[in-house]
PDB file of C-alpha atoms in Angstrom:
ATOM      1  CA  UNK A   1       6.476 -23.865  -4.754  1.00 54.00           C
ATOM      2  CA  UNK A   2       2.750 -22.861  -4.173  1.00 67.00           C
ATOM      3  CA  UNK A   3       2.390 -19.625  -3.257  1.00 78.00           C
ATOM      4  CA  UNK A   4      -0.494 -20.029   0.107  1.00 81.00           C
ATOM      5  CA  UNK A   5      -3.211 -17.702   1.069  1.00 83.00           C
ATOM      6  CA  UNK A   6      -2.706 -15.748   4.284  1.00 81.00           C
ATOM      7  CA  UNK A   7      -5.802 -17.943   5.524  1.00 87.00           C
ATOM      8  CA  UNK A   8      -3.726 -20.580   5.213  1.00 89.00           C
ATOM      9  CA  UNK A   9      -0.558 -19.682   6.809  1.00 86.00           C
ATOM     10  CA  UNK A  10      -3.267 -18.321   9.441  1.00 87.00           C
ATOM     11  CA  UNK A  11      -4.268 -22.245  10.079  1.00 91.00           C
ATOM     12  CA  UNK A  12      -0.629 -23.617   9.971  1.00 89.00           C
ATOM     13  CA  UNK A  13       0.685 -21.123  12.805  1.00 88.00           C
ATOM     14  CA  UNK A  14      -1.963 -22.005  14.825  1.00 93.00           C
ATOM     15  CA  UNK A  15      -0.686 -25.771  14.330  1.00 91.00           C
ATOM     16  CA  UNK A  16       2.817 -25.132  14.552  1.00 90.00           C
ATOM     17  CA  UNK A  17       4.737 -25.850  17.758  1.00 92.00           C
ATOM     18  CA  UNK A  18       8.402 -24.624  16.362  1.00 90.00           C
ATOM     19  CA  UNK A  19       8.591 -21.070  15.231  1.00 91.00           C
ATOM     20  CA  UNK A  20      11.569 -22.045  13.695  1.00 90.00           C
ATOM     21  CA  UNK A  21      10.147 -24.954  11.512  1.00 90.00           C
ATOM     22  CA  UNK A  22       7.395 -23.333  10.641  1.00 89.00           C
ATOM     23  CA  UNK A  23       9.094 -20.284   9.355  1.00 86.00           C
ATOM     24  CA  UNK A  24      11.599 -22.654   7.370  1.00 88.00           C
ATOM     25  CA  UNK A  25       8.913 -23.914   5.379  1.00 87.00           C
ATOM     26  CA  UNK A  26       7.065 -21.107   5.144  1.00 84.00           C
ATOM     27  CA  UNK A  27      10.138 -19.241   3.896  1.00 80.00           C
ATOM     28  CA  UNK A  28       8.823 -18.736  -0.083  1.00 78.00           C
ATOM     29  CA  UNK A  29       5.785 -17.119   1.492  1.00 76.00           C
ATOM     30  CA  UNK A  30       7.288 -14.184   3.839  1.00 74.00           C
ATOM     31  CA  UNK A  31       7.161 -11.103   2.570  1.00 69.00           C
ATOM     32  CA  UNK A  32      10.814  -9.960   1.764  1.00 70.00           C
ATOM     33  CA  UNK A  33      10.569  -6.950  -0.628  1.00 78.00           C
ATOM     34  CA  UNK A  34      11.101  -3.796   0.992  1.00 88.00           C
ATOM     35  CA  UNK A  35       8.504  -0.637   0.286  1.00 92.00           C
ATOM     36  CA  UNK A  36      11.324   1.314  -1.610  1.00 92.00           C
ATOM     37  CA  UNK A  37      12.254  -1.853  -4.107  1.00 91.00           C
ATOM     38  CA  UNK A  38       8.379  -2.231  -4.470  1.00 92.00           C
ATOM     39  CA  UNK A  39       7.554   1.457  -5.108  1.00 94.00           C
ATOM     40  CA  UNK A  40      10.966   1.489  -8.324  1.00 93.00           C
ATOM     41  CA  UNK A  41       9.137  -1.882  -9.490  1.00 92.00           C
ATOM     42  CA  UNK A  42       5.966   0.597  -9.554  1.00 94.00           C
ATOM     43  CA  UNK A  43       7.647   3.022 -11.500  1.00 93.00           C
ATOM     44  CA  UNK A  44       9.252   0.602 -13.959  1.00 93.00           C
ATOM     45  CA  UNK A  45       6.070  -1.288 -14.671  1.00 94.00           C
ATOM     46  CA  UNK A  46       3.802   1.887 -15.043  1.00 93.00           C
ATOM     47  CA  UNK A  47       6.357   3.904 -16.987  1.00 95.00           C
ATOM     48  CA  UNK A  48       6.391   7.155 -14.802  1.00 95.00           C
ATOM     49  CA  UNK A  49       8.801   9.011 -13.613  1.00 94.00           C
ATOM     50  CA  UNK A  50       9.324  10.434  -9.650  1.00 94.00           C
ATOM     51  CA  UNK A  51       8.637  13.605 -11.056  1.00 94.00           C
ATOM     52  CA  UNK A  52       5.017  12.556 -12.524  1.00 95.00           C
ATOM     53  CA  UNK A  53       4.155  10.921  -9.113  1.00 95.00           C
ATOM     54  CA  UNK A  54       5.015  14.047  -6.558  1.00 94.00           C
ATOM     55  CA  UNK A  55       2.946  16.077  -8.671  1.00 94.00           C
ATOM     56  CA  UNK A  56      -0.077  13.350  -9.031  1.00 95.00           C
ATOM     57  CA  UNK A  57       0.430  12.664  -4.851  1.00 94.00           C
ATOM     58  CA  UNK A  58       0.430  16.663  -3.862  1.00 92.00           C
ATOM     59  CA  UNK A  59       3.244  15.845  -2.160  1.00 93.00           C
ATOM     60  CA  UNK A  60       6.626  17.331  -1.558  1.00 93.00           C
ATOM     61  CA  UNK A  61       9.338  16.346  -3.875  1.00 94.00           C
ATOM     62  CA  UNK A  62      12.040  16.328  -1.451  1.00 95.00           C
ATOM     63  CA  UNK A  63       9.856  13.841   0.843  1.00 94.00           C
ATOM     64  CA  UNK A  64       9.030  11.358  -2.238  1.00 94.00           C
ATOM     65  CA  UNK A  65      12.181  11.083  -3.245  1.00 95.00           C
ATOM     66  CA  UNK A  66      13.133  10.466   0.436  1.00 95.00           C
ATOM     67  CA  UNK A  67      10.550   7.921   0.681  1.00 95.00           C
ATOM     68  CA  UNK A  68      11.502   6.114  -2.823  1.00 94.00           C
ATOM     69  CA  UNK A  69      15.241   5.752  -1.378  1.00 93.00           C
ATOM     70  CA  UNK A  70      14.081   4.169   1.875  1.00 92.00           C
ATOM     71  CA  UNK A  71      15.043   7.248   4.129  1.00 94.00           C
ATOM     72  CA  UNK A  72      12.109   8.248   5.261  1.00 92.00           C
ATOM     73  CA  UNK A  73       9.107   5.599   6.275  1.00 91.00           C
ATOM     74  CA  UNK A  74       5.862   7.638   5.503  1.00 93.00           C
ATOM     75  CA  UNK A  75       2.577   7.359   7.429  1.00 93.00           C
ATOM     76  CA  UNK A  76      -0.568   5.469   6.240  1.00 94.00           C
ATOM     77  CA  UNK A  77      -2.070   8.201   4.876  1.00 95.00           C
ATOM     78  CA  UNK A  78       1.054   9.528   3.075  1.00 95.00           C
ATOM     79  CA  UNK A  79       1.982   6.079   1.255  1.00 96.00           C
ATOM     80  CA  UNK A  80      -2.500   6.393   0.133  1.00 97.00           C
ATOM     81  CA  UNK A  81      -1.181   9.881  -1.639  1.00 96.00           C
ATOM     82  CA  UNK A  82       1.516   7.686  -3.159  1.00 96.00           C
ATOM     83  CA  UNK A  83      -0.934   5.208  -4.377  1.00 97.00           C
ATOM     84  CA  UNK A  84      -2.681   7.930  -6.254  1.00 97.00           C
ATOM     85  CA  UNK A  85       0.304   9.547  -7.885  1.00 96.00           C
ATOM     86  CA  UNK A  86       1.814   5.578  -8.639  1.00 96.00           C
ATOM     87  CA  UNK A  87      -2.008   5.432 -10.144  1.00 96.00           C
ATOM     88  CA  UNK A  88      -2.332   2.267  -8.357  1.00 96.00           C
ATOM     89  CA  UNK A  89      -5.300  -0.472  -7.846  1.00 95.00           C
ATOM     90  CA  UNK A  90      -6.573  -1.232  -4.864  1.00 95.00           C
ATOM     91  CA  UNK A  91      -5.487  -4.570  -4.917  1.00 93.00           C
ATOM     92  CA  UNK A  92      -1.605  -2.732  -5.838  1.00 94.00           C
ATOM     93  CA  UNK A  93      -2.388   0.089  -2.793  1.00 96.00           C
ATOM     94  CA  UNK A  94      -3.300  -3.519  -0.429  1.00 94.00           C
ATOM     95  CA  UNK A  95       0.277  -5.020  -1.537  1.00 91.00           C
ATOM     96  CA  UNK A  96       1.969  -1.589  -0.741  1.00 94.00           C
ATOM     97  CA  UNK A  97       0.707  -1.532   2.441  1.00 95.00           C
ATOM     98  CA  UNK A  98       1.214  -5.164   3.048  1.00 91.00           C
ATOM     99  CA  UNK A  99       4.998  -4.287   2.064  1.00 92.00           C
ATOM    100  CA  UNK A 100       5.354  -1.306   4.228  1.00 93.00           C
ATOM    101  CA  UNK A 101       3.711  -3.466   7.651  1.00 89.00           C
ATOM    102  CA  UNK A 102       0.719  -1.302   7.795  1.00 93.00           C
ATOM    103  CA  UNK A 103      -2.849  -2.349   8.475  1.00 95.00           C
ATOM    104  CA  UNK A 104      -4.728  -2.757   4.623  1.00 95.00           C
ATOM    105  CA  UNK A 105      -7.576  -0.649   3.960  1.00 97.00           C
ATOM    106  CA  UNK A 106     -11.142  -1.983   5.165  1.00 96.00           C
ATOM    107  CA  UNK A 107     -14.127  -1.975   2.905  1.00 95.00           C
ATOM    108  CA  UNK A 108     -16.336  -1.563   6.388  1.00 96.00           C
ATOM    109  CA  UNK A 109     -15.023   1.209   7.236  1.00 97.00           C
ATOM    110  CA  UNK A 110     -16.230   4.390   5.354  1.00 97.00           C
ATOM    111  CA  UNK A 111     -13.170   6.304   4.654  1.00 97.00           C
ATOM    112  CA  UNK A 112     -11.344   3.194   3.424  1.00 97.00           C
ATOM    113  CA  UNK A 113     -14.287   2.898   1.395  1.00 97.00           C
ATOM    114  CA  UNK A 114     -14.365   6.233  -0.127  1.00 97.00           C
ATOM    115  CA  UNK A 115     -10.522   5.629  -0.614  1.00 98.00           C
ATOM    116  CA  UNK A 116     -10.675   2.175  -2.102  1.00 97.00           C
ATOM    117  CA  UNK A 117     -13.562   3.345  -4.778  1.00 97.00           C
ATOM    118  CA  UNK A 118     -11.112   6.530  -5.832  1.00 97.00           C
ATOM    119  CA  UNK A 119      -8.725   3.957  -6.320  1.00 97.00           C
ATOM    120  CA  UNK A 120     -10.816   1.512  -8.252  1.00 96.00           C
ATOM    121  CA  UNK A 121     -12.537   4.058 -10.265  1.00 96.00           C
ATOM    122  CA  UNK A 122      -8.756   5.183 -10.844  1.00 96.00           C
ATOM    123  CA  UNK A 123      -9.897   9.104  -9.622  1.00 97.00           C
ATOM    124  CA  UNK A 124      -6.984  11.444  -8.701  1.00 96.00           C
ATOM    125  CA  UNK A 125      -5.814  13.054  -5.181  1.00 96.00           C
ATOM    126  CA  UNK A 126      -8.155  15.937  -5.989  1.00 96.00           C
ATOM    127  CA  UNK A 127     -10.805  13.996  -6.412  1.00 97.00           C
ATOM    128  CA  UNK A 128     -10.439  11.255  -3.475  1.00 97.00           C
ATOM    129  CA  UNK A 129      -9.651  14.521  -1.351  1.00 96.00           C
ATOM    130  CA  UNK A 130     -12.605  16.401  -2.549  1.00 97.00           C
ATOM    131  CA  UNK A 131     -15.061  12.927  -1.693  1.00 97.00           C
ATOM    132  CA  UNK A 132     -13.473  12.745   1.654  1.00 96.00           C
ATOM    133  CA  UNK A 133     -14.155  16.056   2.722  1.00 95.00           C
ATOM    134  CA  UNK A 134     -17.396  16.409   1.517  1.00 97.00           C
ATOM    135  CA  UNK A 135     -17.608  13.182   4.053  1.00 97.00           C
ATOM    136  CA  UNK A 136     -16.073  14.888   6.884  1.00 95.00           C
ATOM    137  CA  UNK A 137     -13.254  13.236   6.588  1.00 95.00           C
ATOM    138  CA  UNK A 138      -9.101  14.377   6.583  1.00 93.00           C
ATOM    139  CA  UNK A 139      -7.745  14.339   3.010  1.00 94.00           C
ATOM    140  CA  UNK A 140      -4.663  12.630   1.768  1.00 92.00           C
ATOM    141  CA  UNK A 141      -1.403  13.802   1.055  1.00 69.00           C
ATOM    142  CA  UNK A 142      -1.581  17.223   2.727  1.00 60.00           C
ATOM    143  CA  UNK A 143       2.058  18.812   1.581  1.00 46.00           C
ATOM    144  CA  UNK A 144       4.868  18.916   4.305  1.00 38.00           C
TER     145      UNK A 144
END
């Protein structure tokens, strides 16, 4: 089955009149993978360990490992601290946060933008943190 563009899933629930139907055929395009499957498949594919991402996220251990079990559902800026110690793309951070059912970042909007070039130009916590507050901005990943 062809995977179809949000755009286009867009145009076929404004069409549909059965929830039901349109979820039946639509079922191959729902997102079904939960944050904490997504985040091992991370791990796996980028060969790093939990202990390699806490310290790259500058956050606490105890909370990560919470969060990579699926005990604890961290905050938007918390899974962006992840992003940086999974050493993820922005396109990778967009999926996570897709995954997790929070909003994607937004190239209009400054501090997404400052965020989404760290992550691009693959810079570290330090770094993304040191951007945003020489923009006035709250940094990432502030420990517990």
């Amino acid at each position: 089955m062809e995977t179809k563009t949000t755009e286009e899933l867009n145009h076929e629930i404004k069409e549909a009149t059965d929830i039901e139907d349109y979820l039946h055929k639509n079922r191959e395009n729902m997102l079904t993978l939960s944050l904490s499957r997504y985040l091992e498949d991370l791990l796996a594919q980028k060969g790093l360990s939990r202990a390699q991402v806490v310290r790259d996220s500058s956050l606490d251990k105890g909370y990560v490992y919470q969060i990579f079990s699926g005990e604890k559902t961290p905050s938007w800026d918390k899974l962006l601290a992840l992003a940086f110690g999974l050493r993820l793309s922005g396109d990778e951070t967009q999926r996570m946060l897709k995954i997790s059912c929070n909003r994607e970042l937004y190239a209009r909007d400054r501090r997404d933008a400052l965020i989404l070039f760290a992550l691009e130009q693959r810079k570290t916590i330090l770094d993304v943190n040191e951007s945003l507050y020489d923009h006035g901005y709250a940094a990432l990943g502030t420990p517990l």
